[in-house]
Tab-separated table of C-alpha atoms and ligand atoms in Angstrom:
chain	number	residue	atom	x	y	z
A	20	MET	CA	6.477	-68.032	-25.364
A	21	LYS	CA	4.838	-70.826	-27.289
A	22	THR	CA	2.196	-73.192	-25.968
A	23	LEU	CA	2.194	-76.932	-26.686
A	24	ALA	CA	-0.570	-76.259	-29.233
A	25	ASP	CA	1.514	-73.505	-30.917
A	26	LEU	CA	4.306	-76.072	-31.276
A	27	ASN	CA	1.895	-78.537	-32.939
A	28	THR	CA	2.358	-81.061	-30.174
A	29	PRO	CA	0.276	-84.175	-30.896
A	30	ILE	CA	-2.596	-84.765	-28.470
A	31	PHE	CA	-2.665	-88.344	-27.210
A	32	TRP	CA	-5.652	-89.702	-25.305
A	33	ALA	CA	-5.556	-93.450	-25.914
A	34	GLU	CA	-8.518	-93.938	-23.542
A	35	GLY	CA	-10.553	-91.139	-25.168
A	36	HIS	CA	-10.478	-87.372	-24.571
A	37	PRO	CA	-11.944	-86.582	-21.136
A	38	GLY	CA	-13.725	-83.402	-22.260
A	39	SER	CA	-13.604	-80.311	-20.081
A	40	LEU	CA	-12.084	-80.668	-16.616
A	41	GLU	CA	-12.548	-78.243	-13.741
A	42	ARG	CA	-9.219	-76.989	-12.488
A	43	ASP	CA	-10.714	-75.423	-9.339
A	44	LYS	CA	-12.268	-78.734	-8.299
A	45	TRP	CA	-9.290	-80.941	-9.153
A	46	VAL	CA	-8.059	-83.352	-6.487
A	47	VAL	CA	-4.989	-85.592	-6.620
A	48	SER	CA	-4.893	-88.472	-4.120
A	49	VAL	CA	-1.593	-89.858	-2.982
A	50	ILE	CA	-2.082	-93.287	-1.446
A	51	GLY	CA	-0.272	-96.543	-0.752
A	52	ASN	CA	3.058	-97.007	0.986
A	53	CYS	CA	3.170	-93.827	3.072
A	54	VAL	CA	2.404	-92.651	6.611
A	55	ASN	CA	0.003	-89.833	5.591
A	56	PRO	CA	-2.030	-90.658	2.491
A	57	GLN	CA	-3.537	-87.360	1.326
A	58	GLN	CA	-5.843	-85.694	-1.126
A	59	PHE	CA	-4.399	-82.511	-2.571
A	60	THR	CA	-6.872	-80.013	-3.976
A	61	TRP	CA	-5.838	-77.666	-6.799
A	62	GLN	CA	-5.627	-74.828	-4.262
A	63	GLU	CA	-3.436	-76.921	-1.940
A	64	LEU	CA	-1.127	-77.941	-4.772
A	65	LEU	CA	-0.513	-74.279	-5.602
A	66	LYS	CA	0.542	-73.602	-2.000
A	67	LEU	CA	3.299	-76.245	-2.092
A	68	PRO	CA	6.872	-75.323	-3.024
A	69	GLN	CA	6.850	-74.818	-6.795
A	70	LYS	CA	9.432	-76.048	-9.216
A	71	GLU	CA	10.348	-74.821	-12.708
A	72	VAL	CA	12.322	-77.022	-15.031
A	73	ARG	CA	13.364	-76.826	-18.640
A	74	GLY	CA	12.848	-80.180	-20.234
A	75	ARG	CA	11.599	-82.305	-23.079
A	76	LEU	CA	8.574	-84.478	-23.433
A	77	THR	CA	9.653	-87.145	-25.918
A	78	SER	CA	7.315	-89.700	-27.433
A	79	VAL	CA	8.183	-93.221	-28.459
A	80	THR	CA	6.417	-92.208	-31.711
A	81	ARG	CA	9.514	-90.042	-32.198
A	82	TRP	CA	8.740	-86.425	-31.566
A	83	SER	CA	10.095	-84.238	-28.793
A	84	VAL	CA	9.007	-80.862	-27.418
A	85	GLU	CA	10.962	-78.621	-25.085
A	86	GLY	CA	9.827	-75.879	-22.753
A	87	LEU	CA	9.577	-74.548	-19.244
A	88	TRP	CA	7.432	-76.793	-17.069
A	89	THR	CA	6.083	-75.595	-13.731
A	90	GLY	CA	4.672	-77.779	-11.014
A	91	ILE	CA	5.501	-79.631	-7.837
A	92	ALA	CA	8.515	-81.921	-7.632
A	93	LEU	CA	7.448	-85.508	-6.988
A	94	SER	CA	10.058	-85.597	-4.219
A	95	THR	CA	8.147	-82.777	-2.466
A	96	MET	CA	4.892	-84.736	-2.630
A	97	LEU	CA	6.595	-87.904	-1.371
A	98	GLY	CA	8.031	-85.974	1.560
A	99	ILE	CA	4.633	-84.581	2.560
A	100	VAL	CA	2.936	-87.971	2.583
A	101	GLU	CA	5.961	-89.497	4.322
A	102	MET	CA	6.737	-92.268	1.924
A	103	LEU	CA	7.677	-95.547	3.577
A	104	PRO	CA	10.854	-97.494	2.713
A	105	THR	CA	8.602	-100.158	1.157
A	106	CYS	CA	7.722	-97.735	-1.678
A	107	LYS	CA	9.600	-98.814	-4.811
A	108	TYR	CA	7.411	-97.535	-7.668
A	109	LEU	CA	4.965	-94.693	-8.308
A	110	ARG	CA	1.837	-95.598	-10.229
A	111	PHE	CA	0.020	-92.683	-11.874
A	112	TRP	CA	-3.677	-92.827	-12.731
A	113	SER	CA	-5.278	-90.467	-15.223
A	114	VAL	CA	-8.829	-89.148	-14.984
A	115	GLY	CA	-11.320	-92.012	-15.520
A	116	GLU	CA	-8.696	-94.459	-14.206
A	117	ILE	CA	-8.313	-96.329	-17.485
A	118	TYR	CA	-4.813	-95.037	-18.234
A	119	ASP	CA	-2.075	-95.810	-15.738
A	120	THR	CA	1.684	-96.036	-15.859
A	121	SER	CA	4.392	-96.698	-13.283
A	122	ILE	CA	7.931	-95.445	-12.770
A	123	PRO	CA	10.676	-96.559	-10.380
A	124	LEU	CA	11.176	-94.466	-7.246
A	125	GLU	CA	14.741	-93.534	-8.327
A	126	ILE	CA	13.362	-91.788	-11.413
A	127	ALA	CA	10.575	-90.092	-9.415
A	128	LEU	CA	13.209	-88.627	-7.091
A	129	LYS	CA	15.232	-87.097	-9.915
A	130	GLU	CA	15.383	-83.332	-10.098
A	131	LYS	CA	13.063	-82.773	-13.068
A	132	SER	CA	10.358	-85.350	-12.264
A	133	MET	CA	7.220	-83.450	-11.375
A	134	LEU	CA	3.493	-83.053	-11.288
A	135	ALA	CA	3.239	-80.212	-13.821
A	136	TYR	CA	0.450	-77.698	-14.343
A	137	SER	CA	2.081	-75.181	-16.725
A	138	PHE	CA	4.090	-75.236	-19.926
A	139	ASN	CA	5.878	-72.008	-20.903
A	140	LYS	CA	3.976	-70.211	-18.119
A	141	GLU	CA	0.501	-71.128	-19.388
A	142	TYR	CA	-1.736	-73.578	-17.563
A	143	LEU	CA	-2.029	-76.931	-19.311
A	144	THR	CA	-5.317	-77.376	-21.137
A	145	GLU	CA	-7.278	-80.634	-21.063
A	146	ASP	CA	-5.783	-81.560	-24.456
A	147	TYR	CA	-2.324	-81.661	-22.896
A	148	GLY	CA	-3.159	-83.209	-19.547
A	149	GLY	CA	-4.361	-80.281	-17.480
A	150	PRO	CA	-5.023	-79.458	-14.728
A	151	VAL	CA	-1.987	-81.518	-13.640
A	152	ARG	CA	0.067	-84.222	-15.323
A	153	ALA	CA	3.198	-86.185	-14.645
A	154	PHE	CA	6.260	-84.784	-16.411
A	155	ILE	CA	9.109	-87.293	-16.510
A	156	PRO	CA	11.646	-86.086	-19.103
A	157	TYR	CA	13.959	-89.044	-18.432
A	158	LEU	CA	11.597	-91.621	-19.956
A	159	TRP	CA	9.367	-91.979	-23.030
A	160	GLY	CA	6.271	-89.787	-22.929
A	161	TYR	CA	3.921	-92.649	-22.090
A	162	LYS	CA	5.278	-92.466	-18.529
A	163	SER	CA	4.058	-88.833	-18.292
A	164	ALA	CA	0.415	-89.626	-17.447
A	165	LYS	CA	-2.010	-86.804	-18.223
A	166	SER	CA	-4.715	-85.332	-15.969
A	167	VAL	CA	-3.527	-87.243	-12.930
A	168	VAL	CA	-6.098	-88.019	-10.226
A	169	LYS	CA	-4.168	-90.571	-8.197
A	170	ILE	CA	-0.588	-91.493	-7.382
A	171	GLU	CA	-0.161	-94.900	-5.775
A	172	LEU	CA	3.032	-95.634	-3.882
A	173	MET	CA	3.704	-99.256	-4.750
A	174	GLU	CA	5.890	-102.013	-3.393
A	175	TYR	CA	6.018	-103.728	-6.778
A	176	TYR	CA	5.722	-102.896	-10.468
A	177	ILE	CA	2.521	-103.268	-12.500
A	178	PRO	CA	2.587	-102.720	-16.278
A	179	GLY	CA	0.391	-99.796	-17.317
A	180	PHE	CA	-1.873	-99.020	-20.266
A	181	TRP	CA	0.834	-98.906	-22.952
A	182	GLU	CA	3.229	-101.298	-21.238
A	183	LYS	CA	0.533	-104.008	-21.397
A	184	ARG	CA	0.255	-103.236	-25.119
A	185	GLY	CA	3.932	-103.779	-25.854
A	186	TYR	CA	5.850	-100.654	-24.913
A	187	THR	CA	8.782	-101.307	-22.592
A	188	ASP	CA	8.282	-101.365	-18.834
A	189	SER	CA	11.432	-99.303	-18.308
A	190	GLY	CA	10.350	-96.584	-20.761
A	191	GLU	CA	14.015	-95.897	-21.447
A	192	ILE	CA	14.434	-93.384	-24.289
A	193	GLU	CA	16.286	-95.135	-27.104
A	194	PRO	CA	18.612	-93.590	-29.695
A	195	GLY	CA	17.306	-92.901	-33.185
A	196	PRO	CA	15.674	-90.222	-35.312
A	197	CYS	CA	13.216	-87.869	-33.653
A	198	ARG	CA	11.245	-84.820	-34.818
A	199	ASP	CA	12.115	-81.691	-32.859
A	200	LEU	CA	8.834	-79.776	-32.505
A	201	ASN	CA	10.757	-76.674	-31.395
A	202	ALA	CA	12.446	-76.681	-34.826
A	203	GLU	CA	9.261	-77.109	-36.870
A	204	GLY	CA	9.514	-80.883	-36.827
A	205	GLU	CA	13.047	-81.108	-38.193
A	206	ILE	CA	14.398	-84.640	-37.858
A	207	LYS	CA	17.265	-84.785	-35.373
A	208	TYR	CA	18.989	-87.746	-33.732
A	209	ILE	CA	18.831	-89.004	-30.190
A	210	LYS	CA	22.427	-90.125	-29.731
A	211	GLU	CA	22.351	-91.677	-26.281
A	212	PRO	CA	19.742	-93.410	-24.168
A	213	GLY	CA	18.116	-91.219	-21.509
A	214	GLU	CA	16.985	-87.593	-21.320
A	215	VAL	CA	17.034	-86.060	-24.797
A	216	GLN	CA	19.531	-83.301	-25.556
A	217	PHE	CA	19.697	-82.265	-29.173
B	302	MTE	N1	-4.100	-90.302	-19.834
B	302	MTE	C1	-3.208	-90.386	-20.813
B	302	MTE	N2	-1.955	-89.958	-20.572
B	302	MTE	C2	-1.025	-90.033	-21.557
B	302	MTE	C3	-1.334	-90.605	-22.809
B	302	MTE	C4	-2.665	-91.051	-23.014
B	302	MTE	O1	-3.011	-91.556	-24.083
B	302	MTE	N3	-3.568	-90.914	-21.995
B	302	MTE	N4	-0.385	-90.727	-23.779
B	302	MTE	C5	1.016	-90.696	-23.324
B	302	MTE	C6	1.952	-90.571	-24.410
B	302	MTE	S1	2.235	-91.941	-25.339
B	302	MTE	C7	2.636	-89.417	-24.631
B	302	MTE	S2	3.875	-89.318	-25.762
B	302	MTE	C8	2.276	-88.169	-23.935
B	302	MTE	C9	1.831	-87.142	-24.938
B	302	MTE	O2	1.418	-85.972	-24.289
B	302	MTE	P1	0.521	-84.929	-25.070
B	302	MTE	O3	-0.732	-85.615	-25.501
B	302	MTE	O4	0.297	-83.838	-24.070
B	302	MTE	O5	1.326	-84.468	-26.247
B	302	MTE	O6	1.240	-88.355	-22.985
B	302	MTE	C10	1.245	-89.593	-22.307
B	302	MTE	N5	0.222	-89.588	-21.297
B	303	MO	MO1	4.020	-91.389	-26.781
């Protein structure tokens, strides 16, 4: 099975590449509108119920890559911290806390929305957002924050790194041409808004 690198997936680090990150020492905090805010270590994350989904990461710069993503469903994490009814958005923070992005709770609760650590059965490298990243196939890739250190359960929406720079707050995938990285970059067409199916 191919890795993201094998598929020539572009590497985006708008805030600068973080360098090497220690998987064994990784911690993801979940804070905000919940009963039990918690810090999940890498080892603890691996003990949670795991989820495998086939899905596409699709960039607003019009490329899309498909594979098998493994991780923890966001709904599982929200259950563990006992999200409160006041939680309406999830705000992801990447390592260094310069890059953030937020998604509505309804999208976070969808089946394929996860905190992912593998693509096609290989751990994600730093280039592609390892040790763990958001994977939200329903929205443009800028909502899939890489190397996540914090998830804030929010009552209200705050525009993130790219949203403040002009990308839409909704992140809704819009129809149009798109390079399919699984077909050597062949240009295909996104016919309908939402999760990409070629
Ligand atoms: N921390 C961080 N996360 C990020 C980005 C970024 O620049 N920094 N770019 C986003 C965008 S625009 C896309 S399309 C995807 C790309 O993921 P990749 O770099 O693994 O291909 O990551 C998203 N997450
Ligand atoms: Mo993107």
